[in-house]
């Protein structure tokens, strides 16, 4: 199994071009499956669809949510597809393995005013003040994933051209415009950053902690949740909320879905369609105000009042 696992991870890295974070997730999910097979005294070569269905049911029984179940089972299918592709098995028992049905999940969205409130709640007299304002503004103005933000380099910034070069999933690069507001917040942070002692090897990272090392995703998550509480925002938010808010603002402003797809770095347009949520009340108001049937009704009612 060690040889099989190594070959599979090498396949994911070299042929599927997965990032280190994605590789870690796939490896953890594979370990769950292998632990289950060990308890059942099953060899990978003998696994059947029934075994995999039992594994999937076990995920539910131990309280893993539907979305996480889908991710784990996606990794299981990838593993058995590789085993068949590479000649370890003559068949793929996961072909008919079903994932749980997910209900529609619409992430929270922040308005521009709420983003302003987040930033205004930050005490800029503290070392991390201007840094945190810049982090929030870059996430909102550029729609970056938090992993893309923590790995953002000075050499990725094109200040004069007002672009950021982003290294996304699968090591794919994209260029994203950056707003004047975000550039101003970065400039304020750089004035603080220029006074720091920076650790060797960390010099090119845009965002640093007090010790001169680049930030982690967890640090940014904690910071955003703390600022949401300070700003009196009751929504459950995370760094991804700012990415979603970026996409939703573009869509509501009239941007083409394909443009949003390119800016977000989505390989599949279906993924981008998650960001097409517009509040139901907004849709209702638009229909009432602009549909000809409703307009005639409103005129008639006005006439007889």
Short mmCIF file of C-alpha atoms in Angstrom, two decimals:
data_model
loop_
_atom_site.label_atom_id
_atom_site.label_comp_id
_atom_site.label_asym_id
_atom_site.label_seq_id
_atom_site.Cartn_x
_atom_site.Cartn_y
_atom_site.Cartn_z
CA UNK A 1 0.00 0.00 0.00
CA UNK A 2 2.89 2.37 0.60
CA UNK A 3 3.98 1.92 -3.02
CA UNK A 4 0.42 2.44 -4.27
CA UNK A 5 -0.07 5.54 -2.12
CA UNK A 6 3.22 7.07 -3.24
CA UNK A 7 2.38 6.38 -6.89
CA UNK A 8 -1.07 7.93 -6.47
CA UNK A 9 0.21 11.10 -4.80
CA UNK A 10 2.89 11.42 -7.48
CA UNK A 11 0.16 11.09 -10.12
CA UNK A 12 -1.89 13.86 -8.44
CA UNK A 13 1.10 16.16 -8.24
CA UNK A 14 2.64 15.60 -11.67
CA UNK A 15 -0.30 14.74 -13.89
CA UNK A 16 -3.19 16.47 -12.11
CA UNK A 17 -0.94 19.41 -11.17
CA UNK A 18 -2.43 19.74 -7.68
CA UNK A 19 -1.19 22.24 -5.14
CA UNK A 20 0.42 21.17 -1.86
CA UNK A 21 -2.77 22.05 0.10
CA UNK A 22 -4.98 19.98 -2.21
CA UNK A 23 -2.53 17.08 -2.07
CA UNK A 24 -2.66 17.16 1.73
CA UNK A 25 -6.47 17.04 1.65
CA UNK A 26 -6.51 14.09 -0.77
CA UNK A 27 -3.95 12.24 1.34
CA UNK A 28 -5.99 12.73 4.53
CA UNK A 29 -9.13 11.48 2.77
CA UNK A 30 -7.26 8.44 1.45
CA UNK A 31 -6.04 7.67 4.96
CA UNK A 32 -9.68 7.59 6.14
CA UNK A 33 -10.49 5.01 3.47
CA UNK A 34 -7.41 2.88 4.21
CA UNK A 35 -8.15 2.92 7.96
CA UNK A 36 -11.68 1.70 7.19
CA UNK A 37 -10.38 -1.10 4.95
CA UNK A 38 -7.92 -2.17 7.63
CA UNK A 39 -10.73 -2.45 10.18
CA UNK A 40 -12.75 -4.50 7.68
CA UNK A 41 -9.71 -6.65 6.85
CA UNK A 42 -10.06 -5.73 3.17
CA UNK A 43 -7.34 -5.37 0.55
CA UNK A 44 -7.64 -2.54 -1.97
CA UNK A 45 -7.60 -5.09 -4.80
CA UNK A 46 -10.73 -6.77 -3.36
CA UNK A 47 -12.82 -3.68 -2.63
CA UNK A 48 -16.36 -3.73 -4.05
CA UNK A 49 -19.01 -1.06 -4.52
CA UNK A 50 -20.76 -2.46 -1.44
CA UNK A 51 -17.62 -1.86 0.64
CA UNK A 52 -17.43 1.75 -0.55
CA UNK A 53 -21.13 2.30 0.20
CA UNK A 54 -20.50 1.03 3.72
CA UNK A 55 -17.56 3.45 4.02
CA UNK A 56 -19.77 6.33 2.82
CA UNK A 57 -22.50 5.41 5.33
CA UNK A 58 -19.87 5.41 8.07
CA UNK A 59 -18.91 9.00 7.23
CA UNK A 60 -22.50 10.03 7.88
CA UNK A 61 -22.69 8.00 11.09
CA UNK A 62 -19.68 9.74 12.66
CA UNK A 63 -21.17 13.16 11.97
CA UNK A 64 -19.26 14.33 8.91
CA UNK A 65 -21.37 16.88 7.03
CA UNK A 66 -22.73 16.29 3.50
CA UNK A 67 -20.34 18.73 1.84
CA UNK A 68 -17.30 17.10 3.48
CA UNK A 69 -18.68 13.67 2.58
CA UNK A 70 -18.85 14.75 -1.07
CA UNK A 71 -15.24 15.90 -0.98
CA UNK A 72 -14.01 12.67 0.63
CA UNK A 73 -15.94 10.49 -1.81
CA UNK A 74 -14.60 12.52 -4.71
CA UNK A 75 -11.11 11.62 -3.48
CA UNK A 76 -12.13 7.95 -3.25
CA UNK A 77 -13.29 7.99 -6.87
CA UNK A 78 -10.05 9.67 -7.91
CA UNK A 79 -8.03 6.97 -6.12
CA UNK A 80 -9.83 4.03 -7.73
CA UNK A 81 -9.77 5.72 -11.14
CA UNK A 82 -5.99 5.93 -10.76
CA UNK A 83 -5.73 2.28 -9.71
CA UNK A 84 -7.53 1.21 -12.88
CA UNK A 85 -5.65 3.68 -15.06
CA UNK A 86 -2.28 2.54 -13.76
CA UNK A 87 -3.04 -1.18 -13.93
CA UNK A 88 -3.35 -1.89 -10.19
CA UNK A 89 -6.95 -3.03 -10.72
CA UNK A 90 -8.87 -4.21 -13.81
CA UNK A 91 -12.00 -2.29 -12.78
CA UNK A 92 -13.20 0.79 -10.89
CA UNK A 93 -15.65 -0.13 -8.09
CA UNK A 94 -16.34 3.55 -7.35
CA UNK A 95 -18.01 4.30 -10.72
CA UNK A 96 -21.53 3.91 -9.28
CA UNK A 97 -20.69 5.34 -5.84
CA UNK A 98 -23.16 8.12 -5.11
CA UNK A 99 -22.53 11.24 -3.04
CA UNK A 100 -25.14 12.77 -0.71
CA UNK A 101 -27.42 15.32 -2.32
CA UNK A 102 -26.53 18.84 -1.24
CA UNK A 103 -29.15 21.45 -0.62
CA UNK A 104 -28.60 24.89 -2.13
CA UNK A 105 -26.10 26.75 0.02
CA UNK A 106 -25.87 30.48 -0.46
CA UNK A 107 -22.86 32.00 1.30
CA UNK A 108 -23.18 35.26 3.17
CA UNK A 109 -22.55 38.46 1.20
CA UNK A 110 -21.19 41.73 2.56
CA UNK A 111 -22.23 45.06 1.11
CA UNK A 112 -19.61 47.72 0.40
CA UNK A 113 -20.84 49.54 3.50
CA UNK A 114 -20.24 46.45 5.63
CA UNK A 115 -16.74 46.03 4.20
CA UNK A 116 -16.10 49.69 5.07
CA UNK A 117 -17.37 49.02 8.59
CA UNK A 118 -14.98 46.06 8.89
CA UNK A 119 -12.04 48.23 7.88
CA UNK A 120 -13.10 51.18 10.02
CA UNK A 121 -13.27 48.92 13.10
CA UNK A 122 -9.50 48.35 12.87
CA UNK A 123 -7.18 50.30 15.17
CA UNK A 124 -4.51 51.58 12.78
CA UNK A 125 -2.33 52.77 15.67
CA UNK A 126 -1.37 49.13 16.25
CA UNK A 127 1.36 47.39 14.26
CA UNK A 128 -1.09 45.14 12.43
CA UNK A 129 -3.71 47.86 11.81
CA UNK A 130 -2.76 48.97 8.31
CA UNK A 131 -1.84 45.40 7.40
CA UNK A 132 -5.30 44.12 8.33
CA UNK A 133 -7.05 46.93 6.46
CA UNK A 134 -4.97 46.07 3.39
CA UNK A 135 -5.80 42.36 3.72
CA UNK A 136 -9.54 43.01 3.84
CA UNK A 137 -9.43 45.46 0.95
CA UNK A 138 -7.32 43.19 -1.28
CA UNK A 139 -9.63 40.24 -0.61
CA UNK A 140 -12.69 42.34 -1.45
CA UNK A 141 -11.21 44.26 -4.39
CA UNK A 142 -9.50 41.30 -6.09
CA UNK A 143 -11.59 38.31 -5.03
CA UNK A 144 -8.58 36.27 -3.95
CA UNK A 145 -8.73 32.94 -2.15
CA UNK A 146 -7.15 33.19 1.29
CA UNK A 147 -4.42 30.74 0.18
CA UNK A 148 -3.63 33.08 -2.73
CA UNK A 149 -3.45 36.05 -0.38
CA UNK A 150 -1.04 34.49 2.12
CA UNK A 151 1.27 33.54 -0.75
CA UNK A 152 1.05 36.92 -2.49
CA UNK A 153 4.54 38.25 -3.28
CA UNK A 154 5.86 41.77 -3.82
CA UNK A 155 7.09 40.53 -7.18
CA UNK A 156 3.45 39.71 -8.06
CA UNK A 157 2.39 43.35 -7.73
CA UNK A 158 2.33 45.61 -10.78
CA UNK A 159 1.60 48.91 -9.09
CA UNK A 160 1.86 51.18 -12.13
CA UNK A 161 -0.32 48.90 -14.26
CA UNK A 162 -2.72 48.29 -11.32
CA UNK A 163 -2.64 44.50 -11.66
CA UNK A 164 -1.85 41.57 -9.37
CA UNK A 165 -0.42 38.30 -10.68
CA UNK A 166 -2.11 35.49 -8.75
CA UNK A 167 -0.92 31.90 -8.46
CA UNK A 168 -4.13 29.91 -8.07
CA UNK A 169 -5.18 26.28 -7.83
CA UNK A 170 -3.11 23.87 -9.88
CA UNK A 171 -0.35 26.51 -10.05
CA UNK A 172 -2.38 28.36 -12.70
CA UNK A 173 -1.60 32.06 -13.02
CA UNK A 174 -4.06 34.85 -13.70
CA UNK A 175 -3.91 38.64 -13.77
CA UNK A 176 -6.45 40.51 -11.65
CA UNK A 177 -6.95 44.30 -11.65
CA UNK A 178 -6.44 45.94 -8.25
CA UNK A 179 -8.42 48.99 -7.19
CA UNK A 180 -6.90 52.37 -6.23
CA UNK A 181 -8.39 51.89 -2.74
CA UNK A 182 -6.55 48.59 -2.31
CA UNK A 183 -3.32 50.15 -3.60
CA UNK A 184 -3.67 52.97 -1.06
CA UNK A 185 -4.17 50.49 1.79
CA UNK A 186 -1.14 48.51 0.60
CA UNK A 187 0.93 51.69 0.51
CA UNK A 188 -0.05 52.46 4.12
CA UNK A 189 0.97 48.92 5.12
CA UNK A 190 4.28 49.12 3.24
CA UNK A 191 5.26 52.18 5.29
CA UNK A 192 5.02 49.97 8.40
CA UNK A 193 6.51 46.93 6.66
CA UNK A 194 9.59 48.90 5.61
CA UNK A 195 10.53 49.39 9.26
CA UNK A 196 10.44 45.67 10.09
CA UNK A 197 13.15 43.09 10.52
CA UNK A 198 12.12 40.38 8.07
CA UNK A 199 13.18 36.74 8.33
CA UNK A 200 15.48 35.35 5.69
CA UNK A 201 13.49 33.84 2.85
CA UNK A 202 10.35 35.83 3.72
CA UNK A 203 11.39 39.11 2.08
CA UNK A 204 9.10 38.78 -0.94
CA UNK A 205 5.86 38.05 0.94
CA UNK A 206 3.44 41.00 1.02
CA UNK A 207 1.80 40.26 4.37
CA UNK A 208 3.93 39.47 7.43
CA UNK A 209 3.40 38.91 11.14
CA UNK A 210 5.26 40.73 13.90
CA UNK A 211 8.15 38.24 13.67
CA UNK A 212 8.72 38.99 10.01
CA UNK A 213 7.26 35.73 8.65
CA UNK A 214 4.36 35.35 6.23
CA UNK A 215 0.87 34.82 7.61
CA UNK A 216 -1.19 31.63 7.70
CA UNK A 217 -4.79 31.15 6.58
CA UNK A 218 -5.86 30.56 10.18
CA UNK A 219 -4.44 33.92 11.29
CA UNK A 220 -6.48 35.72 8.64
CA UNK A 221 -9.65 33.79 9.50
CA UNK A 222 -9.32 34.73 13.18
CA UNK A 223 -8.62 38.37 12.34
CA UNK A 224 -11.67 38.71 10.09
CA UNK A 225 -13.99 37.10 12.63
CA UNK A 226 -12.66 39.42 15.36
CA UNK A 227 -13.18 42.50 13.18
CA UNK A 228 -16.69 41.39 12.24
CA UNK A 229 -17.53 41.24 15.96
CA UNK A 230 -15.92 44.65 16.53
CA UNK A 231 -17.88 46.13 13.62
CA UNK A 232 -21.17 44.71 14.89
CA UNK A 233 -21.65 42.48 11.83
CA UNK A 234 -23.82 39.54 12.88
CA UNK A 235 -23.33 37.48 9.72
CA UNK A 236 -21.13 34.38 9.88
CA UNK A 237 -18.21 35.42 7.71
CA UNK A 238 -14.75 34.23 6.72
CA UNK A 239 -12.12 35.32 4.18
CA UNK A 240 -14.18 33.50 1.53
CA UNK A 241 -17.11 35.83 2.27
CA UNK A 242 -15.09 38.71 0.85
CA UNK A 243 -14.35 36.69 -2.31
CA UNK A 244 -18.05 35.92 -2.69
CA UNK A 245 -18.92 39.56 -2.09
CA UNK A 246 -16.45 40.59 -4.82
CA UNK A 247 -18.11 38.24 -7.32
CA UNK A 248 -21.66 39.18 -6.33
CA UNK A 249 -20.90 42.92 -6.59
CA UNK A 250 -19.50 42.41 -10.09
CA UNK A 251 -22.50 40.36 -11.18
CA UNK A 252 -25.01 42.86 -9.80
CA UNK A 253 -23.02 45.64 -11.50
CA UNK A 254 -23.57 43.93 -14.86
CA UNK A 255 -20.30 42.02 -15.36
CA UNK A 256 -20.39 39.00 -17.68
CA UNK A 257 -20.26 35.63 -15.93
CA UNK A 258 -17.29 34.56 -18.09
CA UNK A 259 -15.33 37.61 -16.93
CA UNK A 260 -16.08 36.78 -13.31
CA UNK A 261 -14.98 33.19 -13.98
CA UNK A 262 -11.61 34.44 -15.29
CA UNK A 263 -11.12 36.84 -12.37
CA UNK A 264 -11.89 34.14 -9.80
CA UNK A 265 -9.70 31.56 -11.53
CA UNK A 266 -12.48 28.99 -11.90
CA UNK A 267 -11.78 26.22 -14.39
CA UNK A 268 -15.47 25.34 -14.69
CA UNK A 269 -18.19 27.96 -15.33
CA UNK A 270 -20.49 25.79 -13.18
CA UNK A 271 -18.43 26.73 -10.12
CA UNK A 272 -18.85 30.43 -10.91
CA UNK A 273 -22.62 30.05 -11.06
CA UNK A 274 -22.62 29.63 -7.27
CA UNK A 275 -21.81 33.35 -7.18
CA UNK A 276 -24.89 34.35 -9.20
CA UNK A 277 -27.07 34.57 -6.11
CA UNK A 278 -29.10 37.77 -5.98
CA UNK A 279 -31.32 38.28 -2.98
CA UNK A 280 -34.92 37.13 -3.63
CA UNK A 281 -36.31 40.46 -2.44
CA UNK A 282 -34.15 42.23 -5.03
CA UNK A 283 -35.54 40.00 -7.78
CA UNK A 284 -39.10 40.62 -6.55
CA UNK A 285 -38.59 44.40 -6.60
CA UNK A 286 -37.17 44.23 -10.12
CA UNK A 287 -40.18 42.25 -11.37
CA UNK A 288 -42.67 44.58 -9.69
CA UNK A 289 -40.98 47.68 -11.03
CA UNK A 290 -40.08 46.59 -14.54
CA UNK A 291 -42.31 43.74 -15.79
CA UNK A 292 -45.02 45.14 -18.12
CA UNK A 293 -47.83 43.18 -16.44
CA UNK A 294 -46.98 44.64 -13.06
CA UNK A 295 -46.44 48.12 -14.49
CA UNK A 296 -49.94 48.18 -16.03
CA UNK A 297 -51.45 46.94 -12.76
CA UNK A 298 -49.68 49.67 -10.84
CA UNK A 299 -50.91 52.34 -13.27
CA UNK A 300 -54.48 51.04 -13.02
CA UNK A 301 -54.39 51.05 -9.24
CA UNK A 302 -53.05 54.58 -9.24
CA UNK A 303 -55.85 55.75 -11.54
CA UNK A 304 -58.64 54.54 -9.28
CA UNK A 305 -57.16 55.78 -6.01
#
